[in-house]
mmCIF file of C-alpha atoms and ligand atoms in Angstrom:
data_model
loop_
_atom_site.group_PDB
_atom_site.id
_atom_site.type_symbol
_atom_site.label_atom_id
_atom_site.label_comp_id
_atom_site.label_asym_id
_atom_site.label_seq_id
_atom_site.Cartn_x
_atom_site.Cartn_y
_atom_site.Cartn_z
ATOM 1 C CA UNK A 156 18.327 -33.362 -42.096
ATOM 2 C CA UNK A 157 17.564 -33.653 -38.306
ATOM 3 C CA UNK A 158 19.535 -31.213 -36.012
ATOM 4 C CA UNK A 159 19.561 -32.782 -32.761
ATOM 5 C CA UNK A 160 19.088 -29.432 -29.907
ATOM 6 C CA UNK A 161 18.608 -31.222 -26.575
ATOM 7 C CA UNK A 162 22.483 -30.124 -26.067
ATOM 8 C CA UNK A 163 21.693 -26.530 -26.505
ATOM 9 C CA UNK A 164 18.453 -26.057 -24.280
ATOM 10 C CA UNK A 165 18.532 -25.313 -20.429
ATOM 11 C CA UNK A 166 16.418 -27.078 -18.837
ATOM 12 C CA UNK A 167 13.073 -24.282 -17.624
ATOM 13 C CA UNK A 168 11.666 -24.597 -13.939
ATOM 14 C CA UNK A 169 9.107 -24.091 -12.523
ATOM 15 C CA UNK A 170 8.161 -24.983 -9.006
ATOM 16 C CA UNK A 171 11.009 -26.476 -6.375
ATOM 17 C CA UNK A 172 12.686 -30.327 -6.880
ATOM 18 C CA UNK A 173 10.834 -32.397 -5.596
ATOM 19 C CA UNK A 174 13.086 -33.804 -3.172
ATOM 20 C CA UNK A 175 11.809 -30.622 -1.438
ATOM 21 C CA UNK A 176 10.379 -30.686 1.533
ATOM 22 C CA UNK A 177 6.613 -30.758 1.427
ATOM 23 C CA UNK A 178 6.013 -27.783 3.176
ATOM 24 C CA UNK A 179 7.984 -25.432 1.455
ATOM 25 C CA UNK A 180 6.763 -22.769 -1.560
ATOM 26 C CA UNK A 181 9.237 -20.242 -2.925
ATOM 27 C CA UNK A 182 8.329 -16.572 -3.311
ATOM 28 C CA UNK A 183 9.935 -14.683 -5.722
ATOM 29 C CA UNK A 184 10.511 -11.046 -6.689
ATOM 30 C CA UNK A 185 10.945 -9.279 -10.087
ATOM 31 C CA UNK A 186 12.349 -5.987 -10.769
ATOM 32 C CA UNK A 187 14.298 -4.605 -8.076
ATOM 33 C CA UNK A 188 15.167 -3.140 -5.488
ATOM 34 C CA UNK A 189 13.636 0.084 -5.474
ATOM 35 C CA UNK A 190 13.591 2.194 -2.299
ATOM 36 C CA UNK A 191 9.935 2.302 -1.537
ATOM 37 C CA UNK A 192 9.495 -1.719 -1.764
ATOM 38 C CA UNK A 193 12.603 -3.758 -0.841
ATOM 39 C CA UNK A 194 13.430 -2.190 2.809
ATOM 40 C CA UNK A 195 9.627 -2.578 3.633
ATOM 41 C CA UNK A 196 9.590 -6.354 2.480
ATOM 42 C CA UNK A 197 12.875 -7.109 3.922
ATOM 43 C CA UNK A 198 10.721 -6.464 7.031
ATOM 44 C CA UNK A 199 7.673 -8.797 6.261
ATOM 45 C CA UNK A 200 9.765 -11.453 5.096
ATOM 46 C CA UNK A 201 11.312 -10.960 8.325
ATOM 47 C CA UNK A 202 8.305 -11.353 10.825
ATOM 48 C CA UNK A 203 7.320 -14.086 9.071
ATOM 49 C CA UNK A 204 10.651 -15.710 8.761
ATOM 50 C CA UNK A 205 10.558 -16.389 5.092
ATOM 51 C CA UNK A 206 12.875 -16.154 2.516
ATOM 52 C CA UNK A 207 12.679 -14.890 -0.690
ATOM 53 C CA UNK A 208 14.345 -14.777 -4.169
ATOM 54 C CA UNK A 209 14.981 -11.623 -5.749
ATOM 55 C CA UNK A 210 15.883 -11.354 -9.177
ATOM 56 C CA UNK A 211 17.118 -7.766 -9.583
ATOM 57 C CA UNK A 212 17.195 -5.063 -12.178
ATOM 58 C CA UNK A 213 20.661 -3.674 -13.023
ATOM 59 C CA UNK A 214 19.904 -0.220 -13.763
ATOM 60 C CA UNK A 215 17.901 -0.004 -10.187
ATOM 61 C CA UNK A 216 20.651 -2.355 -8.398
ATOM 62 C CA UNK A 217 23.221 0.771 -9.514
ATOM 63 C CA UNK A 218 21.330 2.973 -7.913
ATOM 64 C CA UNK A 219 20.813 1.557 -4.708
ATOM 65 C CA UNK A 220 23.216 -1.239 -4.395
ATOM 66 C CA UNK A 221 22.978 -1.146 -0.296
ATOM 67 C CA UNK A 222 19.669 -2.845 -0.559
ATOM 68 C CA UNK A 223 21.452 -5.866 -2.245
ATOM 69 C CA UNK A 224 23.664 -5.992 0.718
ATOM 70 C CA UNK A 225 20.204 -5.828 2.640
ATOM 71 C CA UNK A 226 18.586 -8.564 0.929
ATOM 72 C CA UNK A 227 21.929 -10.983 1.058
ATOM 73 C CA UNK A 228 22.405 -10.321 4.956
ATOM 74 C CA UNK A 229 18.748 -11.297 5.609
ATOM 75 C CA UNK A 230 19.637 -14.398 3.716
ATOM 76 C CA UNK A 231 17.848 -13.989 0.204
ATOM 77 C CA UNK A 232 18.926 -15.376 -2.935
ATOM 78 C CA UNK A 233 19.730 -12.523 -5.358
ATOM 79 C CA UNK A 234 20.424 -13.082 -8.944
ATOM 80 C CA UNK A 235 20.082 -11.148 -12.484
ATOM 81 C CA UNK A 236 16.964 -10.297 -14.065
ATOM 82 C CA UNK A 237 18.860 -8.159 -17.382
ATOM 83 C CA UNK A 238 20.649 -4.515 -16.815
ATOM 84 C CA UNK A 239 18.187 -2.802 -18.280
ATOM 85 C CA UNK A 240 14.651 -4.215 -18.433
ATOM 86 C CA UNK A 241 14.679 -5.068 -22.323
ATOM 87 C CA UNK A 242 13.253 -8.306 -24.716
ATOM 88 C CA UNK A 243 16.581 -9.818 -24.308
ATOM 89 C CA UNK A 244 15.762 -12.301 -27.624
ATOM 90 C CA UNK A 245 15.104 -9.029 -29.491
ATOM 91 C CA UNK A 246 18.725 -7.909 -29.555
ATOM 92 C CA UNK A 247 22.115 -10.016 -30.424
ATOM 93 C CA UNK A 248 23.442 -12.713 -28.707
ATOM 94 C CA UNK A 249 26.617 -10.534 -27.492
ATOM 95 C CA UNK A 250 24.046 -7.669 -26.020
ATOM 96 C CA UNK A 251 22.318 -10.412 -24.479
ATOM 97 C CA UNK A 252 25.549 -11.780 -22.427
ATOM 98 C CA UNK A 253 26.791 -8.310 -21.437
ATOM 99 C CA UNK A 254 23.362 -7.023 -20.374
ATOM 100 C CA UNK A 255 22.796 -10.454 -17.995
ATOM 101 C CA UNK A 256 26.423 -9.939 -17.104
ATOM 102 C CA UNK A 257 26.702 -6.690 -16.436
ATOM 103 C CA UNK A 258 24.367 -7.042 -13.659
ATOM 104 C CA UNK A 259 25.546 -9.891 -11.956
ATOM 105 C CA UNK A 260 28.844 -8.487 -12.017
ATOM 106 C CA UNK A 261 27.595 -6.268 -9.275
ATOM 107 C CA UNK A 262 25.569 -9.117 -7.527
ATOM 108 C CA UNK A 263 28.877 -10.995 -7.272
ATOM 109 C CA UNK A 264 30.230 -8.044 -4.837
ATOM 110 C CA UNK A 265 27.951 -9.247 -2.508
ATOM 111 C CA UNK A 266 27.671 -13.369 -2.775
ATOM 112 C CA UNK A 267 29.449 -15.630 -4.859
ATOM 113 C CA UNK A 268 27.803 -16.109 -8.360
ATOM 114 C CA UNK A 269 25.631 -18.527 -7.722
ATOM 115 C CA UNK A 270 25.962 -22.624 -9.752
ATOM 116 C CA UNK A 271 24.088 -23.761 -11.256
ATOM 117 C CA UNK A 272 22.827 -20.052 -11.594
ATOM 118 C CA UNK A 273 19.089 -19.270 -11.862
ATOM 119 C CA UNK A 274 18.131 -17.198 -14.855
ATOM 120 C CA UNK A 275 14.983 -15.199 -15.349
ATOM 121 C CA UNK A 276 14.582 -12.933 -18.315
ATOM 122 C CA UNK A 277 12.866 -9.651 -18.373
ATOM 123 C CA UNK A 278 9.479 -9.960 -19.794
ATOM 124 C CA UNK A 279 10.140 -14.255 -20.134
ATOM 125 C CA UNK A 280 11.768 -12.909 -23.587
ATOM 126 C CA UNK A 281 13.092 -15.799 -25.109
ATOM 127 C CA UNK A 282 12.639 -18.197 -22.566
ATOM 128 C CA UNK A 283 11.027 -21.269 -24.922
ATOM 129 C CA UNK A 284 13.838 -19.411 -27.337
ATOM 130 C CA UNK A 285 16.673 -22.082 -28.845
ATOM 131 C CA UNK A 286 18.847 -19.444 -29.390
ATOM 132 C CA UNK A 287 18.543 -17.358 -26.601
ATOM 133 C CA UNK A 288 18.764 -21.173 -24.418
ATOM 134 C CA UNK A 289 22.180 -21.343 -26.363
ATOM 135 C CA UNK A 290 23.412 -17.919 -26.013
ATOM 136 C CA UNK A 291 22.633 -18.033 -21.905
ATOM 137 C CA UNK A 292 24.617 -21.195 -22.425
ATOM 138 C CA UNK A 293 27.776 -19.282 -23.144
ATOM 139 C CA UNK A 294 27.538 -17.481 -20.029
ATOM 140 C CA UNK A 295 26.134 -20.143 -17.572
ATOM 141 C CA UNK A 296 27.121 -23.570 -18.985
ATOM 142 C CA UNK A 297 24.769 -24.898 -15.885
ATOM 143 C CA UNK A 298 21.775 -21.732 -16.105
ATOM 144 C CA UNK A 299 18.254 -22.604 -15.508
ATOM 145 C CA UNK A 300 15.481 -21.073 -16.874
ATOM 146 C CA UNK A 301 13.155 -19.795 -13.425
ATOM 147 C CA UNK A 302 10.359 -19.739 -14.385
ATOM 148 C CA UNK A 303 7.079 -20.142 -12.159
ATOM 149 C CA UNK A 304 3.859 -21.767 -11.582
ATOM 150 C CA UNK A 305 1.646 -19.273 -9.345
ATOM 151 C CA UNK A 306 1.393 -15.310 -9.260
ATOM 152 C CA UNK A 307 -1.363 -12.736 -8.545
ATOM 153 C CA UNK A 308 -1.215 -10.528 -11.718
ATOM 154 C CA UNK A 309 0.340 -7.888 -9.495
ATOM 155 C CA UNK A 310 0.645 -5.841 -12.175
ATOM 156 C CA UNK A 311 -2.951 -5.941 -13.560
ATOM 157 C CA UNK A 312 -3.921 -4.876 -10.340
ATOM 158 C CA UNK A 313 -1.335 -1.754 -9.860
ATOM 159 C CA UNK A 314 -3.139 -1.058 -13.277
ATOM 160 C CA UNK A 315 -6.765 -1.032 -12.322
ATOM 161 C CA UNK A 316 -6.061 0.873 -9.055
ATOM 162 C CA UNK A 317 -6.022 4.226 -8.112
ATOM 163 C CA UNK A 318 -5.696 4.392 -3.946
ATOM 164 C CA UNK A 319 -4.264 2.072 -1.528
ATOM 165 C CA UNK A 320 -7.626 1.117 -0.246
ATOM 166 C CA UNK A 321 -8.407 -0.328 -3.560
ATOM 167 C CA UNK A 322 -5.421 -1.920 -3.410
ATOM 168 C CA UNK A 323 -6.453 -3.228 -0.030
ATOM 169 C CA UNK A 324 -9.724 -4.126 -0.967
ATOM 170 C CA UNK A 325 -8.670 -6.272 -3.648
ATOM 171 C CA UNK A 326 -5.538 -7.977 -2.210
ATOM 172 C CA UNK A 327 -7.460 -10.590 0.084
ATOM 173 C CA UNK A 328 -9.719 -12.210 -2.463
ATOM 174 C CA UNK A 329 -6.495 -12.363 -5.163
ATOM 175 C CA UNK A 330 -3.921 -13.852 -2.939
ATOM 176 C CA UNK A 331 -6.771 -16.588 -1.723
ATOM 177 C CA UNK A 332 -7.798 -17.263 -5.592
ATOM 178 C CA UNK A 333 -4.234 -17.625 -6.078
ATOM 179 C CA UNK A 334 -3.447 -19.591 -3.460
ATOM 180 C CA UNK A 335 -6.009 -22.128 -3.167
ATOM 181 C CA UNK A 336 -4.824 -24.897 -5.562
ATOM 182 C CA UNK A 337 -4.143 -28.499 -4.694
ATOM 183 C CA UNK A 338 -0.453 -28.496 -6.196
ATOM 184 C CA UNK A 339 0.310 -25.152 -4.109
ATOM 185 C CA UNK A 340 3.011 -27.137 -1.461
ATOM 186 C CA UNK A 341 6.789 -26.978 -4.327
ATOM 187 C CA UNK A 342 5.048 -24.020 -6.458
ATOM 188 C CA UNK A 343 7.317 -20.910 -7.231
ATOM 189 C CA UNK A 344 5.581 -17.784 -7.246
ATOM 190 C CA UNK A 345 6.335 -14.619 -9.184
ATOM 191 C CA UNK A 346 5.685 -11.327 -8.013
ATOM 192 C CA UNK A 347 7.361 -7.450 -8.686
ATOM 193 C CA UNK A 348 8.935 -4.522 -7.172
ATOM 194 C CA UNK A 349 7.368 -1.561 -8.675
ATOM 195 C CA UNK A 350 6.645 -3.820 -11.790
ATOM 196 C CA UNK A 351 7.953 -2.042 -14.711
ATOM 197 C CA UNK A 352 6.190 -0.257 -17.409
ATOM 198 C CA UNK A 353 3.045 -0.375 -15.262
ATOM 199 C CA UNK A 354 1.565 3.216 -14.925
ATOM 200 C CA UNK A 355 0.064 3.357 -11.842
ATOM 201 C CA UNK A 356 0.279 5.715 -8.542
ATOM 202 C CA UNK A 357 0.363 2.617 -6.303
ATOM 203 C CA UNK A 358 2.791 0.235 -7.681
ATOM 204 C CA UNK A 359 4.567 0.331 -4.339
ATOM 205 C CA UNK A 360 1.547 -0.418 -2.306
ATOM 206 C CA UNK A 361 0.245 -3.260 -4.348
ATOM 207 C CA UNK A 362 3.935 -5.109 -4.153
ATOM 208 C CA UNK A 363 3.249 -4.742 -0.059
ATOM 209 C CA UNK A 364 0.179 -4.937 0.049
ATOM 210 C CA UNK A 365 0.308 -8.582 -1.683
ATOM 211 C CA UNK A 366 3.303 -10.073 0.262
ATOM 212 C CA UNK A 367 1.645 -9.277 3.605
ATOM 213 C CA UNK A 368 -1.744 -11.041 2.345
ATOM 214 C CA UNK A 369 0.775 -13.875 0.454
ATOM 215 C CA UNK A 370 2.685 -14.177 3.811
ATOM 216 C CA UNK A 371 -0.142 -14.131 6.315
ATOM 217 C CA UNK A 372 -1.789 -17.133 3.826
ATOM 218 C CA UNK A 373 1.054 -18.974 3.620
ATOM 219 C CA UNK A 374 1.522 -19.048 7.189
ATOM 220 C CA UNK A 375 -2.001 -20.151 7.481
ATOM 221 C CA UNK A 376 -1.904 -22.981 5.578
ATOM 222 C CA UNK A 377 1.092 -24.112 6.865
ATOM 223 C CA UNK A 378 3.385 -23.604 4.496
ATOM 224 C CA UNK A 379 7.292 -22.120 4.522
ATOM 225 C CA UNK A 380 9.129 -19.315 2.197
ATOM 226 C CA UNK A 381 12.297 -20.855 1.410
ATOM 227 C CA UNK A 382 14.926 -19.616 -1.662
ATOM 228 C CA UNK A 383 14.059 -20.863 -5.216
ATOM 229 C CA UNK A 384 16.460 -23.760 -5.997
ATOM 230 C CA UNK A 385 18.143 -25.156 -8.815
ATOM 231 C CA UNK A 386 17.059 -28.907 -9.853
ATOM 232 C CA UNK A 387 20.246 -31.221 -9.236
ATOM 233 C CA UNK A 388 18.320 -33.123 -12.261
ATOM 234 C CA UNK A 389 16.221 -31.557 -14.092
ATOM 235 C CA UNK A 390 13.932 -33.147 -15.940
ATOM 236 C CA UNK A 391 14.659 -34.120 -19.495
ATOM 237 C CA UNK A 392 12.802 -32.757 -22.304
ATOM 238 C CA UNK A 393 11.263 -30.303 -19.637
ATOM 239 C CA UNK A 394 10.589 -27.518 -22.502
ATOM 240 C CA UNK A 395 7.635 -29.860 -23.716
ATOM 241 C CA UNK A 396 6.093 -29.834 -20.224
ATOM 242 C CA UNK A 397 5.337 -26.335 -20.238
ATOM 243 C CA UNK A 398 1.967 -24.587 -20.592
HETATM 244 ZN ZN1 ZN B 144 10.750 -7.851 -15.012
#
C-alpha cells in the first residue's frame, strides 16, 4: 500500500527565494532575548543598518518581554522557537502545539502573527519529522520549516573558551571561514543568544563578539541583513534537497 505524504510535509528552507535581491543574506538568532545579548545587538544591527530574525525562547521572552518590543520597533522579525527549549518530536503532538503556541501567543502582543509563519524548532527536533511536519500543520496550515545554510558553530566556540580575548582571538578567522563561499549572496545564517545548554563563562561575549565580525564582513563584501522570508513557492519535494 503506498501512502501518499506530500500533503502533510511543510516545505523546509533554507536560504532566501530567489526572487531576492542579490545582495541580500539573512542573519538569524536562536534562543532569546536574554538581557546581556539582545539590547547590545539591537545596537550593532543598528550601526550597520541590518536586520535580523529572531526566533525567541518562551520561557526567556516571559521574563523580559520589553526586549521583544525592542527588537519589533527596530524592525526585526520575531517568531517562536518552542516555550521551553525541549526535542519538540520527543513529546506528543498536543505538547508540541501548546509549547509553539504558547510562545507566540506573547509574540502576537507585539506584531501580528506572522503568514505564512516561519517555524524553527529547538534543537532542529523533528524537522525532516512526518509527524511533527503534520502536527505543525495543525497550527500553521502555511508554516515553513527555517532552516539555514551558513553558521559559525557559535556554540562550539562558547565551549572551547574561557576569556573574551579568546573569544576575540578566534572570532575573525571563523566568521571569514564561514563566510567565504561562492553561494554566500540568499544564504540564511543561524546564530544564538546565550546558546542553551552550552556551559561556558562567555556565552554572551561570543554571541557579540560574532555579529560585530559577521556584520563588519558582510558590509565588506557588499552584502545587506534583511529579515528571513517565507518562499511564496516553495519548492516541491524540497525535503529531498536537504543535506
Ligand atoms: Zn535553540
Amino acid at each position: 500500500m503506498k501512502f501518499d505524504l506530500s500533503g502533510r510535509w511543510l516545505p523546509i528552507v533554507r536560504r532566501l527565494p530567489v526572487s531576492s535581491p542579490v545582495a541580500d543574506v539573512a542573519l538569524t538568532f536562536d534562543d532569546g532575548p536574554t538581557e546581556e545579548t539582545t539590547p547590545a545587538l539591537l545596537d550593532l544591527l543598528a550601526a550597520h543598518q541590518a536586520t535580523a530574525t529572531f526566533f525567541l525562547s518562551g520561557v526567556r521572552v516571559a521574563a523580559r518581554p520589553d526586549l521583544v518590543g525592542a527588537m519589533v520597533a527596530a524592525g526585526h522579525a520575531v517568531y517562536a522557537h518552542g516555550w521551553e527549549h525541549i526535542r519538540l518530536d520527543r513529546v506528543a503532538p498536543d505538547q508540541l502545539i501548546a509549547d509553539m503556541a504558547r510562545c507566540e501567543e506573547i509574540l502576537s502582543r507585539f506584531r501580528p502573527t506572522p503568514v505564512p509563519y516561519l517555524i524553527r524548532l529547538p534543537y532542529a527536533g523533528g524537522y525532516r519529522n512526518p509527524r511533527v511536519h503534520a502536527t505543525l500543520r495543525r497550527l500553521w496550515p502555511q508554516g515553513q520549516i527555517a532552516h539555514w545554510s551558513g553558521h559559525f558553530d557559535d556554540p562550539g566556540l562558547a565551549a572551547g573558551c574561557a576569556t573574551a580575548g579568546q573569544v576575540e582571538a578566534a572570532a575573525p578567522e571563523r566568521v571569514r571561514q564561514a563566510l567565504d563561499r561562492p553561494d554566500l549572496p540568499g544564504t540564511v545564517l543561524l546564530m544564538h543568544e546565550l546558546a542553551y545548554d552550552i556551559d561556558s563563562p562567555v556565552r554572551a561575549e561570543v554571541s557579540l563578539t560574532l555579529t560585530r565580525h559577521i556584520l563588519a564582513e558582510l558590509s565588506q563584501r557588499g552584502l545587506r541583513c534583511v529579515p528571513m522570508q517565507p518562499h511564496a513557492h516553495p519548492p516541491a519535494f524540497s525535503r529531498w534537497l536537504l543535506r
